[in-house]
Coordinates of C-alpha atoms in Angstrom, one line a residue:
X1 CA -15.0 114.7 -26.7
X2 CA -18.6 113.3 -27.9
X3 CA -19.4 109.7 -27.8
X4 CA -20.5 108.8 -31.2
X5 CA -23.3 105.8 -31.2
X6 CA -22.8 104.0 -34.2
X7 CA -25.8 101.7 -36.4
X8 CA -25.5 98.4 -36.8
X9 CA -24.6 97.3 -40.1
X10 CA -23.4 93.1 -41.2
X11 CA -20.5 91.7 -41.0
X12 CA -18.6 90.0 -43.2
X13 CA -18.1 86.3 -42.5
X14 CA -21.4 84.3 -42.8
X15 CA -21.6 82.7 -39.1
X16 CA -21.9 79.2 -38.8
X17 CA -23.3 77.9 -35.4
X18 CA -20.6 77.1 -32.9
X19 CA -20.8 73.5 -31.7
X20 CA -17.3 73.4 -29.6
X21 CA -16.7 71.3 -26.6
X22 CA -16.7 72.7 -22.7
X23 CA -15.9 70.3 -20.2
X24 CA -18.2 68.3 -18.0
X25 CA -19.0 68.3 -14.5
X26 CA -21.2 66.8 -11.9
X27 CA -24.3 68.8 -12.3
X28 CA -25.2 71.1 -9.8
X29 CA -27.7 74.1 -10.1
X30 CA -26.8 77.8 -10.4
X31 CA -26.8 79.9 -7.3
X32 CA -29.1 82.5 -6.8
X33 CA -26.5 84.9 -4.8
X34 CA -23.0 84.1 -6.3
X35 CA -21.3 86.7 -7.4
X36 CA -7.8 92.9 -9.3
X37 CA -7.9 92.6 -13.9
X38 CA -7.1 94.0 -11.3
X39 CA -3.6 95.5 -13.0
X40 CA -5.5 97.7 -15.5
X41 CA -8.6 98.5 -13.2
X42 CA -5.9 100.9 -11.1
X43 CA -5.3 102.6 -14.3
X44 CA -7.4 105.3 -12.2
X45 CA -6.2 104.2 -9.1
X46 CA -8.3 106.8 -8.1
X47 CA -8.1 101.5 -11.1
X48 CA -20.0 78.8 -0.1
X49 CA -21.4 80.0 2.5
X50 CA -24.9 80.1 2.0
X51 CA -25.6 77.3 4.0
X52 CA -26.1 74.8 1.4
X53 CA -24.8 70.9 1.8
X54 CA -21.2 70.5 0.4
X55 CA -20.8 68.5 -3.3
X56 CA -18.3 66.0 -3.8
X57 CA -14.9 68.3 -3.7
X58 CA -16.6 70.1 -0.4
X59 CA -17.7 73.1 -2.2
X60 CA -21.1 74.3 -1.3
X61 CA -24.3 73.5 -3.7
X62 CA -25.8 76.6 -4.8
X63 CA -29.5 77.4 -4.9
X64 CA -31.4 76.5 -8.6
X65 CA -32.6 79.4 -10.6
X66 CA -35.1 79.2 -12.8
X67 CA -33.3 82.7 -14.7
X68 CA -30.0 81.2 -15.7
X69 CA -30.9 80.7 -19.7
X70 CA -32.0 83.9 -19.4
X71 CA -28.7 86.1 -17.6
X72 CA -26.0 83.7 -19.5
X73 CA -25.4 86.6 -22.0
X74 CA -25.6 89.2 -19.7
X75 CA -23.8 87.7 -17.1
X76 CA -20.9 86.7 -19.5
X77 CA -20.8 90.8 -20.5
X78 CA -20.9 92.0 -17.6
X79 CA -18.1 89.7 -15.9
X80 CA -20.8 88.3 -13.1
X81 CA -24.1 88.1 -12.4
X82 CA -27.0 90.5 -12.1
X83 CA -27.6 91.1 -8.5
X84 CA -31.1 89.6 -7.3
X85 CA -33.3 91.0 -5.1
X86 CA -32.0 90.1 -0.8
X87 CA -33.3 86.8 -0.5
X88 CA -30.5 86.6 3.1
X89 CA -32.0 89.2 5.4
X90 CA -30.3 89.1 8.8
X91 CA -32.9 88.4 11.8
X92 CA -32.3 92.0 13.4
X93 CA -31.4 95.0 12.1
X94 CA -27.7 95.2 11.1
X95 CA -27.3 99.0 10.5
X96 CA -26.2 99.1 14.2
X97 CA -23.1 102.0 14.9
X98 CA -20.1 99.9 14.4
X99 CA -17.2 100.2 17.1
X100 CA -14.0 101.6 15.8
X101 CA -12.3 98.4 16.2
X102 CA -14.6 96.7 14.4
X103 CA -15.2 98.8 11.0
X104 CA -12.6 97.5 8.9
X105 CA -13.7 94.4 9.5
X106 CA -17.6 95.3 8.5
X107 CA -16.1 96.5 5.3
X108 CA -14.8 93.4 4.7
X109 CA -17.6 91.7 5.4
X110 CA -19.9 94.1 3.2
X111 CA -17.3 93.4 0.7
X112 CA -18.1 89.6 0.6
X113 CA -21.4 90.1 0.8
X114 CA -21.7 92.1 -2.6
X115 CA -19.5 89.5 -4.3
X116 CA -22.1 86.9 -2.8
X117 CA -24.6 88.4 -4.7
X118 CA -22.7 89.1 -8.3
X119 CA -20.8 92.1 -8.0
X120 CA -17.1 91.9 -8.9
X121 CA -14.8 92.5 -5.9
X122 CA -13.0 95.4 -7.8
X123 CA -16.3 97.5 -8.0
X124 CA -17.6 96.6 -4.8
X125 CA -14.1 98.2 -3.1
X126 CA -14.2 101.0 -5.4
X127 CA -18.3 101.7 -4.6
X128 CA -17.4 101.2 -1.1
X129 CA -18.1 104.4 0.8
X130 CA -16.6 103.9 4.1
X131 CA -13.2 102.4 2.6
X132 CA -12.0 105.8 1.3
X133 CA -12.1 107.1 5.2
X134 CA -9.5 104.3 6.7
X135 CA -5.7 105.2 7.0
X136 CA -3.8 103.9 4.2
X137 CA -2.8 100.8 6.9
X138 CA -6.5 99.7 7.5
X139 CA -7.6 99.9 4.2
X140 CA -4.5 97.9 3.0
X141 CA -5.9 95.3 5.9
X142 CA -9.2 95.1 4.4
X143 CA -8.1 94.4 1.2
X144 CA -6.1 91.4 2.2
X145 CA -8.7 89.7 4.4
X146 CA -11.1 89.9 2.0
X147 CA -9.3 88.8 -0.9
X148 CA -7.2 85.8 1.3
X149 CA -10.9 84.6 2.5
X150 CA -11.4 84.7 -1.3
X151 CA -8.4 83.1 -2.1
X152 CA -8.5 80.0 0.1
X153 CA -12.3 79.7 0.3
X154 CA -12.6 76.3 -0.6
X155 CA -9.7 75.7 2.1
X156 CA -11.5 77.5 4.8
X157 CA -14.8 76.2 3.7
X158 CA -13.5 72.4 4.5
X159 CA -12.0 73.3 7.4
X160 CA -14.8 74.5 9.2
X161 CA -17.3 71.8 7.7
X162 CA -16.6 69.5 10.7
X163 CA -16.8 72.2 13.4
X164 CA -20.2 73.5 12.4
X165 CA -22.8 70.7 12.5
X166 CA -25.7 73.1 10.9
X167 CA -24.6 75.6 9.2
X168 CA -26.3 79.1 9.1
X169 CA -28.8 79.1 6.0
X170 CA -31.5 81.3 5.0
X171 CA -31.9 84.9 6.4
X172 CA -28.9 84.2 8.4
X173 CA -26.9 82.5 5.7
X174 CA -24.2 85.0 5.4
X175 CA -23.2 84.7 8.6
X176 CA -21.4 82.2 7.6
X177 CA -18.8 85.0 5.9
X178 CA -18.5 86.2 8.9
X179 CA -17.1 82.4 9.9
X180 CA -14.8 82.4 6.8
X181 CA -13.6 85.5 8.0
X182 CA -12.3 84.7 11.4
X183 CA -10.7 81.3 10.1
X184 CA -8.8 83.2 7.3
X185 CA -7.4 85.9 10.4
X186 CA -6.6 83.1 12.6
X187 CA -5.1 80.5 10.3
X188 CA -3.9 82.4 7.4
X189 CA -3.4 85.8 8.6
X190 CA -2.2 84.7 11.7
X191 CA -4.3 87.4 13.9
X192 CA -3.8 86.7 17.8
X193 CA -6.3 84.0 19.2
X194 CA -8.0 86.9 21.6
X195 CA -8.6 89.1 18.6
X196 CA -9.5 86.6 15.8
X197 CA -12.2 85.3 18.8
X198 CA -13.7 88.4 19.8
X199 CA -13.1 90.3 16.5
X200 CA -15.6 87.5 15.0
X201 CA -18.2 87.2 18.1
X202 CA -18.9 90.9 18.1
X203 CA -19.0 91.4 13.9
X204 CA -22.0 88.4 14.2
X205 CA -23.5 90.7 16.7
X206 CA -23.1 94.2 15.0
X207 CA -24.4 92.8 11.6
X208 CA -27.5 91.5 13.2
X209 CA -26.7 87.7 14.1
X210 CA -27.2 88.0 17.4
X211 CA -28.1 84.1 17.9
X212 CA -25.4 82.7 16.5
X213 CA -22.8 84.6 18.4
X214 CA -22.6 81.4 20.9
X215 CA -21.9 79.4 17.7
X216 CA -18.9 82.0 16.6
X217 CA -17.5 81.8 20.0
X218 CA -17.1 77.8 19.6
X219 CA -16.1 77.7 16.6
X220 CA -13.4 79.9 16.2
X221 CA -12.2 79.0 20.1
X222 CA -12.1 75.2 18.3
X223 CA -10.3 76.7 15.4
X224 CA -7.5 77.9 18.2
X225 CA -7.1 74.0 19.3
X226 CA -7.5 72.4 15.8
X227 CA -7.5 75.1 13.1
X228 CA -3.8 74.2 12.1
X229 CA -4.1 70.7 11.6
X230 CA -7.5 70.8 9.9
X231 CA -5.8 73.4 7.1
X232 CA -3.3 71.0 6.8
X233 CA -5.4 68.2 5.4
X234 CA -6.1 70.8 2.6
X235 CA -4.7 71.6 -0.3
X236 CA -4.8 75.2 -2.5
X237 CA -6.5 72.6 -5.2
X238 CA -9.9 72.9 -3.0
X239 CA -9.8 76.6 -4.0
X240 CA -10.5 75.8 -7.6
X241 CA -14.8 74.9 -8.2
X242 CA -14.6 71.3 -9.5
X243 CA -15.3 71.9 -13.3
X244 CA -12.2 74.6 -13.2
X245 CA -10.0 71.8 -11.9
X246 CA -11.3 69.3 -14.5
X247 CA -10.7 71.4 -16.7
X248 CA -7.0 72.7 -16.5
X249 CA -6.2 68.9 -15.5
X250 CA -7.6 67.5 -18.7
X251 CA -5.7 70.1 -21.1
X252 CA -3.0 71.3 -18.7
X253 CA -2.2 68.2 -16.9
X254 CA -1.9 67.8 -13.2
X255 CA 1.4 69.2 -12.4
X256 CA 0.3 72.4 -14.3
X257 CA -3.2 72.8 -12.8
X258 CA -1.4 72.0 -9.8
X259 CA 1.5 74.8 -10.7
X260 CA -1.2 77.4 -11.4
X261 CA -3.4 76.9 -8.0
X262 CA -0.7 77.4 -5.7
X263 CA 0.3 80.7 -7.6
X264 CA -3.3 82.1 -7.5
X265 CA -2.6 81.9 -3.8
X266 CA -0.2 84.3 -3.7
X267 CA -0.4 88.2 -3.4
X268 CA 0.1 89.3 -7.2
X269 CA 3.0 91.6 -8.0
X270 CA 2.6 95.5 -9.0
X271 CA 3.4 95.3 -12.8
X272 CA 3.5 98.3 -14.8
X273 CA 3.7 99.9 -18.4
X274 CA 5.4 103.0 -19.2
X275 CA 5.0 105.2 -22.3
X276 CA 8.7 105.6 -22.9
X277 CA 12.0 105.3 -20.6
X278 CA 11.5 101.7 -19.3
X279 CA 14.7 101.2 -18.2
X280 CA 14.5 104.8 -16.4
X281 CA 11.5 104.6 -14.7
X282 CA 12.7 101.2 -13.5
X283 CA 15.3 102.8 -11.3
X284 CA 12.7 105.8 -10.2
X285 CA 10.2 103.0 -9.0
X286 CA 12.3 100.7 -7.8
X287 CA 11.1 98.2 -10.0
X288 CA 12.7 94.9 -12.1
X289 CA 12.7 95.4 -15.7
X290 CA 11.2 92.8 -17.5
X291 CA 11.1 91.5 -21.2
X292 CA 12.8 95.3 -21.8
X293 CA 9.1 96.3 -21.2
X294 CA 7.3 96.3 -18.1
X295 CA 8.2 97.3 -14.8
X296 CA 7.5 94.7 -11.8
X297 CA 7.7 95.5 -8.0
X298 CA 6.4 94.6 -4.9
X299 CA 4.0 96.7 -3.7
X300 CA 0.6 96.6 -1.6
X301 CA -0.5 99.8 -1.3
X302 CA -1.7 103.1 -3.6
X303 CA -0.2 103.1 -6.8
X304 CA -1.3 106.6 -7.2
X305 CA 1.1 107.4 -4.0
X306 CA 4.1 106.4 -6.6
X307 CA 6.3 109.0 -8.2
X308 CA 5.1 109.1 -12.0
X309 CA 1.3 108.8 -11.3
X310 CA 0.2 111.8 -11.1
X311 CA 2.1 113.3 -14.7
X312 CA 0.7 110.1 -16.5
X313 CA 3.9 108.7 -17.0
X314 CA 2.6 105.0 -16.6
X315 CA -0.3 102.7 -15.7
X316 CA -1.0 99.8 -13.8
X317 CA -0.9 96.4 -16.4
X318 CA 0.2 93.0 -15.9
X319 CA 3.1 92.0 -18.2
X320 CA 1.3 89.6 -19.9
X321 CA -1.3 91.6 -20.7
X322 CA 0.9 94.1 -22.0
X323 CA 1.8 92.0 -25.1
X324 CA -1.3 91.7 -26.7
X325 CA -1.1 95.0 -28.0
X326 CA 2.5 95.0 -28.9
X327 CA 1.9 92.4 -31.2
X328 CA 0.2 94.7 -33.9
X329 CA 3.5 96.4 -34.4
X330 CA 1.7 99.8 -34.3
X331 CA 3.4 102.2 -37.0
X332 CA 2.7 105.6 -36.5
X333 CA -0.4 107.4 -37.5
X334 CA -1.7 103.8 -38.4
X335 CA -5.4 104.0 -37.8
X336 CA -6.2 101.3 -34.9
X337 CA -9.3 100.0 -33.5
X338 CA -9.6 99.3 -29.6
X339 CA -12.6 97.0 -29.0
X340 CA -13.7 96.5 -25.3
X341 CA -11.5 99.3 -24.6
X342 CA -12.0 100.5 -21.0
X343 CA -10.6 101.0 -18.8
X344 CA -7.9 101.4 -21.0
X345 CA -4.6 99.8 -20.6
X346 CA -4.0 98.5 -24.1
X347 CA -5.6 101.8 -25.5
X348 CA -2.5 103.7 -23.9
X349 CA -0.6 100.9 -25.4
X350 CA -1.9 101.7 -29.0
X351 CA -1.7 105.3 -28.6
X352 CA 2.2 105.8 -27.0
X353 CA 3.3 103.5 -30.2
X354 CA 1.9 106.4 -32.6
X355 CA -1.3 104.7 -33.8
X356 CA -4.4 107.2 -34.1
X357 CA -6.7 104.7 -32.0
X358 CA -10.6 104.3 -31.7
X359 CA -11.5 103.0 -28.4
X360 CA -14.6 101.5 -28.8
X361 CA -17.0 100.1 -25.3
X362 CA -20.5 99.2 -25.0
X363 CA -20.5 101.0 -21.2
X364 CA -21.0 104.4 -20.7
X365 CA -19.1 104.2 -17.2
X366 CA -16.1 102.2 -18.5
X367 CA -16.1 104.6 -21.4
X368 CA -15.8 107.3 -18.8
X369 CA -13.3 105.6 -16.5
X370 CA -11.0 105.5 -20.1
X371 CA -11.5 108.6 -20.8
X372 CA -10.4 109.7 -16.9
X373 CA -7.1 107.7 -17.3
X374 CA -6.2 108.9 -20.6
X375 CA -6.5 112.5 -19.6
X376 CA -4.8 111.9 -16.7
X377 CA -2.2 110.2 -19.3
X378 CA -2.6 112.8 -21.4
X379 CA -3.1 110.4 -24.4
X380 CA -5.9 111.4 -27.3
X381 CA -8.1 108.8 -29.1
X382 CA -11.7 108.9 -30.1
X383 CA -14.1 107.2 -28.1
X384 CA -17.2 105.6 -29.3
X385 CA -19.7 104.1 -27.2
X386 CA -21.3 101.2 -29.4
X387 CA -21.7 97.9 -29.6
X388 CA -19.2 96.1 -31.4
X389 CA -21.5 93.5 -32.2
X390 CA -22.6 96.1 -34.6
X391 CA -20.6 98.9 -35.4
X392 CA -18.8 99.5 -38.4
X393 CA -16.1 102.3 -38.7
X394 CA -16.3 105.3 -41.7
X395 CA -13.0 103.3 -43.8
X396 CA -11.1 100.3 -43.5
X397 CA -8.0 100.6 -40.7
X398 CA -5.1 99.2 -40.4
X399 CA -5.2 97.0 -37.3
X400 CA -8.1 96.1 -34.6
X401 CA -7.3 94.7 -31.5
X402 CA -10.0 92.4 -29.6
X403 CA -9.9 91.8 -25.9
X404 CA -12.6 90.1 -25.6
X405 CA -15.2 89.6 -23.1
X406 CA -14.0 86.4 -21.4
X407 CA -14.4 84.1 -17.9
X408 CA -11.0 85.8 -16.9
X409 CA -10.2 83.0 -15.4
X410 CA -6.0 83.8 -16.7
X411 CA -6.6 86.3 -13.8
X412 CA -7.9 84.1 -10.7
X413 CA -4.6 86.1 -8.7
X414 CA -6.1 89.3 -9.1
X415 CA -9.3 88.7 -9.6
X416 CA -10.3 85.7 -6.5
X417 CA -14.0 86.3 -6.7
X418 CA -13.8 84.7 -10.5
X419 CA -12.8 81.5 -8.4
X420 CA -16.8 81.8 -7.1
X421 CA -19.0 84.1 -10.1
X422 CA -17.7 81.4 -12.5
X423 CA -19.8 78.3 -14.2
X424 CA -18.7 75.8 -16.8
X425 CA -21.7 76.6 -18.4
X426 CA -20.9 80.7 -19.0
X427 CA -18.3 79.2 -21.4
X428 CA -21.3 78.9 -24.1
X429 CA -22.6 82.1 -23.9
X430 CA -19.1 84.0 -24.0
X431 CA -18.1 82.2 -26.9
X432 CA -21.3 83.5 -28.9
X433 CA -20.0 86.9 -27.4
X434 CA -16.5 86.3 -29.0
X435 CA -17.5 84.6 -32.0
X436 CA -19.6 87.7 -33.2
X437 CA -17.2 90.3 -32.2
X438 CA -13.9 88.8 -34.0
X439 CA -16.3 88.1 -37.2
X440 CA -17.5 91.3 -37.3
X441 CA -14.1 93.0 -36.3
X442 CA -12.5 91.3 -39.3
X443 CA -14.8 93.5 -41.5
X444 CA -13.5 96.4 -40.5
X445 CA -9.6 95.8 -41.5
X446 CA -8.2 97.1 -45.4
X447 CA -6.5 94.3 -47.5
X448 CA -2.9 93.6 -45.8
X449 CA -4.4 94.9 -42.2
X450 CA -4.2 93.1 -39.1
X451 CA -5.9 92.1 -35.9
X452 CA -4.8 90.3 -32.8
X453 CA -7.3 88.4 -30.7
X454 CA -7.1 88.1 -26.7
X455 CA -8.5 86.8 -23.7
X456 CA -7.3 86.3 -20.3
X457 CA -8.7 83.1 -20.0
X458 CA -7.3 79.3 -19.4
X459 CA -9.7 77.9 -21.2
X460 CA -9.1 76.7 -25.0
X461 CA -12.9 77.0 -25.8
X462 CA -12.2 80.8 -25.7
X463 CA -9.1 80.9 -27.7
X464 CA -8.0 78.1 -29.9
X465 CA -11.2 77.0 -30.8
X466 CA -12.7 80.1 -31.6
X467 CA -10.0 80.3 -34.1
X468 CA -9.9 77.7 -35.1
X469 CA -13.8 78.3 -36.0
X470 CA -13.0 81.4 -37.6
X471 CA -10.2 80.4 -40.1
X472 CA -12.4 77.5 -41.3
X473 CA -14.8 80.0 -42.0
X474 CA -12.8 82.2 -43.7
X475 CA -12.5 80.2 -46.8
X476 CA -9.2 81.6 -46.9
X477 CA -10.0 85.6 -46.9
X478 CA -8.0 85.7 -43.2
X479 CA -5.1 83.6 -41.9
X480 CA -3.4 83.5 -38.9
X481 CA -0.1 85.8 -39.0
X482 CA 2.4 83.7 -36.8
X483 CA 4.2 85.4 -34.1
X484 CA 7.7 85.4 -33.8
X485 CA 10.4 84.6 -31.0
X486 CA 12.0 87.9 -31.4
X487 CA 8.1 89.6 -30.9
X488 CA 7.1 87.3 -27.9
X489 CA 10.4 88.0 -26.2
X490 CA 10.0 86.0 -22.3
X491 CA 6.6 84.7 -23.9
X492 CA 8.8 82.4 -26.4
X493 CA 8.3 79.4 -25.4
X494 CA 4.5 80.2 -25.3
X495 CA 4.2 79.9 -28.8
X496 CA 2.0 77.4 -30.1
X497 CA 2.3 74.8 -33.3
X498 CA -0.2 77.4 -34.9
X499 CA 2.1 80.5 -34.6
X500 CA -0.7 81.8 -31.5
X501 CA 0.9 82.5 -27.8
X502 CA -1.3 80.2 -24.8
X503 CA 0.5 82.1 -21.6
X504 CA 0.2 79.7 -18.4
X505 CA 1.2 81.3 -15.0
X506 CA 3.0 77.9 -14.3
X507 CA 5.6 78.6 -16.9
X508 CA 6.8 82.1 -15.7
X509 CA 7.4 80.9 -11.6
X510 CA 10.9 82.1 -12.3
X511 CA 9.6 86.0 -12.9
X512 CA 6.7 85.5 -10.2
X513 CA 4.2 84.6 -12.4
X514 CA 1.7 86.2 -15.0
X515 CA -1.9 86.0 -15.9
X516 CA -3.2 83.1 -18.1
X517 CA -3.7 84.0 -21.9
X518 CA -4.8 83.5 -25.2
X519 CA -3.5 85.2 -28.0
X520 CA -3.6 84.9 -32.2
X521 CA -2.8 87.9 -35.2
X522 CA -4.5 87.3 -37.9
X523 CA -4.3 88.9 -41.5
X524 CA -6.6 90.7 -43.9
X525 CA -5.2 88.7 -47.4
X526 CA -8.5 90.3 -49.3

């Protein structure tokens, strides 16, 4: 079907300038190279070490740059930052052949490399070239060490601070991935000593680090002799960047923050939504039915191996995230607005409850991964690549449903490289983001119509406050519609004062956990 580009047109709440609090932390400048949801990116399925001295919670200082004002809003779109030109060029040429032994493990370090410089790790596996031709056991390897040196990177990081006296910097600053590599196999992965040793030596040499191959070969034989108690003296809290940890403290208190770090340690569960027959495909994938809704099983592989894939009988979408779109109580042949749609988890959502749905992105190849899953789920809906910053439907709908841009960081399990891409200071410019979509989303609804607003994201700047901000704005044209106990089902006791949901993984341990979110329905009373 064509894409239909839409003019810009106003919206309908005058905007007052946001002035809401982010919390502080010790300063320290922006890196130059730093940067699943992973549940609905397998929709398709087919869905510091640079060398810097350490700050005060042993986490490296980045490199200033003098373009941060500049890429806020674009990084803050996008989900990271804009890749910069190689500034870490290794002292010999890398682009050696690569023993057989040794290739899964050059993916891996590839793969760190790109999420160095910006690139989400979910795009950098699916971009990957040479992934595709590893047996189904090697690539499962490769995505565990890379996202377990992701994971426990802080970890890692202080554990190999007193066993390197200079660290690598410069052109040969990413050997020092290669380092966080071999720890994570020998401590965490628990990779023989013989093979975590040589494994490591010879990866610094095939990627062009010849020099430093003595320095691999001491520190990971001193890792053998020390690595265990070292890790000890850590805690999955060093995983967290400093202003993260500040923050969930100050509004989640310790034993939460606390709660929440050790679970975005663990592998995340295979959760997944069905378009009808929960309770059948449950039995047919071997899966635990939860909230009467989604399916949950333990699975580290393919998910388009599983029966059910291929005839688009369901998709890949963590429970939480499922509810967001329940919550509009879809009627059928409602008309419904997707915004941010792709890749498409909610739009299937929409769609199976028998709304005729819009799906709206401001990315050609999002809008073009949706449009590959619904086909493959055989579900219709119009797509329209716009920005919603400016586009205005033909007539008033029913309901709209915002998942907005966010820092994601409900979704540090899936998604470890957020733990890294990630600044206090991207708060600002995603709240401008948010703050213009839901205002000019809440244009689009007829008297009586709805809208739920949603992020995957811990932090309050990004959910209560921005509606907060938009209610007292809204001289009473829009209120929030509270949600119910009997709509929020397991998410019950998420239900705030307000009648919004604030999901924290700490209060679901007994079902394995869930990503963070943010959720409010508001109502059209005009």
């Amino acid at each position: 079907m064509p894409d239909r580009k839409i003019p810009s047109t106003p919206t309908r709440l005058d905007k007052p300038l946001l002035r809401l609090e982010t919390p502080k932390r010790a300063a320290k400048p922006r890196p130059a190279n730093r940067g699943e949801r992973q549940s609905v990116d397998h929709l398709s399925s087919g869905k510091s070490s640079s060398g810097k001295p350490y700050a005060n919670n042993n986490r490296p200082v980045p490199r200033p740059t003098g373009e941060k004002a500049a890429n806020a809003a674009s990084r803050a779109k996008t989900g990271g930052k804009p890749a910069k030109p190689a500034d870490k060029r290794p002292e010999s040429n890398p682009k050696k052949t690569v023993p057989t032994s040794l290739t899964s493990r050059r993916i891996v370090y590839d793969l760190l490399v790109a999420v160095e410089e910006g690139v989400q790790l979910d795009k950098a596996l699916s971009s990957n070239h040479e992934l595709p031709k590893l047996e189904d056991r090697d690539r499962r390897f490769v995505r565990l060490l890379a996202t377990t040196s992701l994971r426990h990177r802080g970890q890692l990081e202080r554990v190999l601070a007193p066993l390197v006296a200079r660290k690598p910097f410069g052109a040969q600053a990413n050997a020092n991935l290669i380092l966080l590599m071999g720890a994570a196999q020998l401590l965490l992965l628990k990779t023989g000593a013989h093979a975590a040793v040589d494994s490591t030596v010879e990866l610094m040499r095939q990627t062009g680090f010849d020099r430093l191959c003595g320095l691999a070969n001491a520190v990971m034989r001193r890792l053998t002799r020390e690595g265990e108690s070292l890790l000890e003296a850590t805690s999955h809290m060093d995983n967290l960047p400093s202003w993260l940890q500040q923050s969930w403290r100050h509004y989640w208190g310790e034993e939460a923050t606390t709660a929440i770090a050790d679970l975005a340690m663990l592998p995340p569960p295979l959760d997944i939504s069905v378009k009808d027959d929960a309770a059948g495909w449950a039995v047919k994938l071997d899966a635990r039915l939860i909230d009467n809704h989604s399916l949950r099983r333990e699975f580290d592989g393919d998910p388009s191996l599983l029966v059910g894939f291929d005839e688009g009988a369901w998709w890949v979408q963590d429970a939480a995230a499922a509810l967001p779109a329940r919550l509009l109580n879809i009627a059928k042949d409602e008309a419904v607005i997707d915004l941010c749609a792709a890749p498409g988890g909610k739009t299937a959502q929409l769609i199976a409850a028998g709304g005729r749905v819009t799906a709206i992105d401001n990315s050609r190849k999002r809008l073009d991964r949706l449009r590959r899953n619904l086909k493959r789920l055989k579900l219709p809906a119009d797509l329209v690549l716009a920005d919603g910053i400016g586009y205005r439907p033909d007539a008033p709908v029913d309901a709209v449903l915002v998942d907005a841009p966010c820092s994601a960081t409900g979704t540090v399990r899936r998604r470890p490289d957020i733990l890294n891409q990630r600044e206090a200071e991207d708060i600002i410019a995603l709240q401008q983001i948010q703050w213009d979509l839901i205002t000019n989303a809440l244009g689009w609804l007829r008297s009586g119509g709805r809208m739920v607003y949603a992020t995957c994201s811990l932090q309050p700047e990004e959910g209560e406050d921005i509606i907060s901000a938009v209610i007292n704005a809204a001289d009473g044209r829009f209120a929030i519609d509270p949600i119910t106990a009997d709509e929020a089902g397991i998410f019950a006791k998420s239900i705030t004062e307000t009648g919004c949901i604030r999901i924290l993984p700490s209060n679901y341990l007994d079902i394995g956990g869930v990503d963070g979110f943010f959720i409010a329905r508001l109502l059209s009373l005009e």
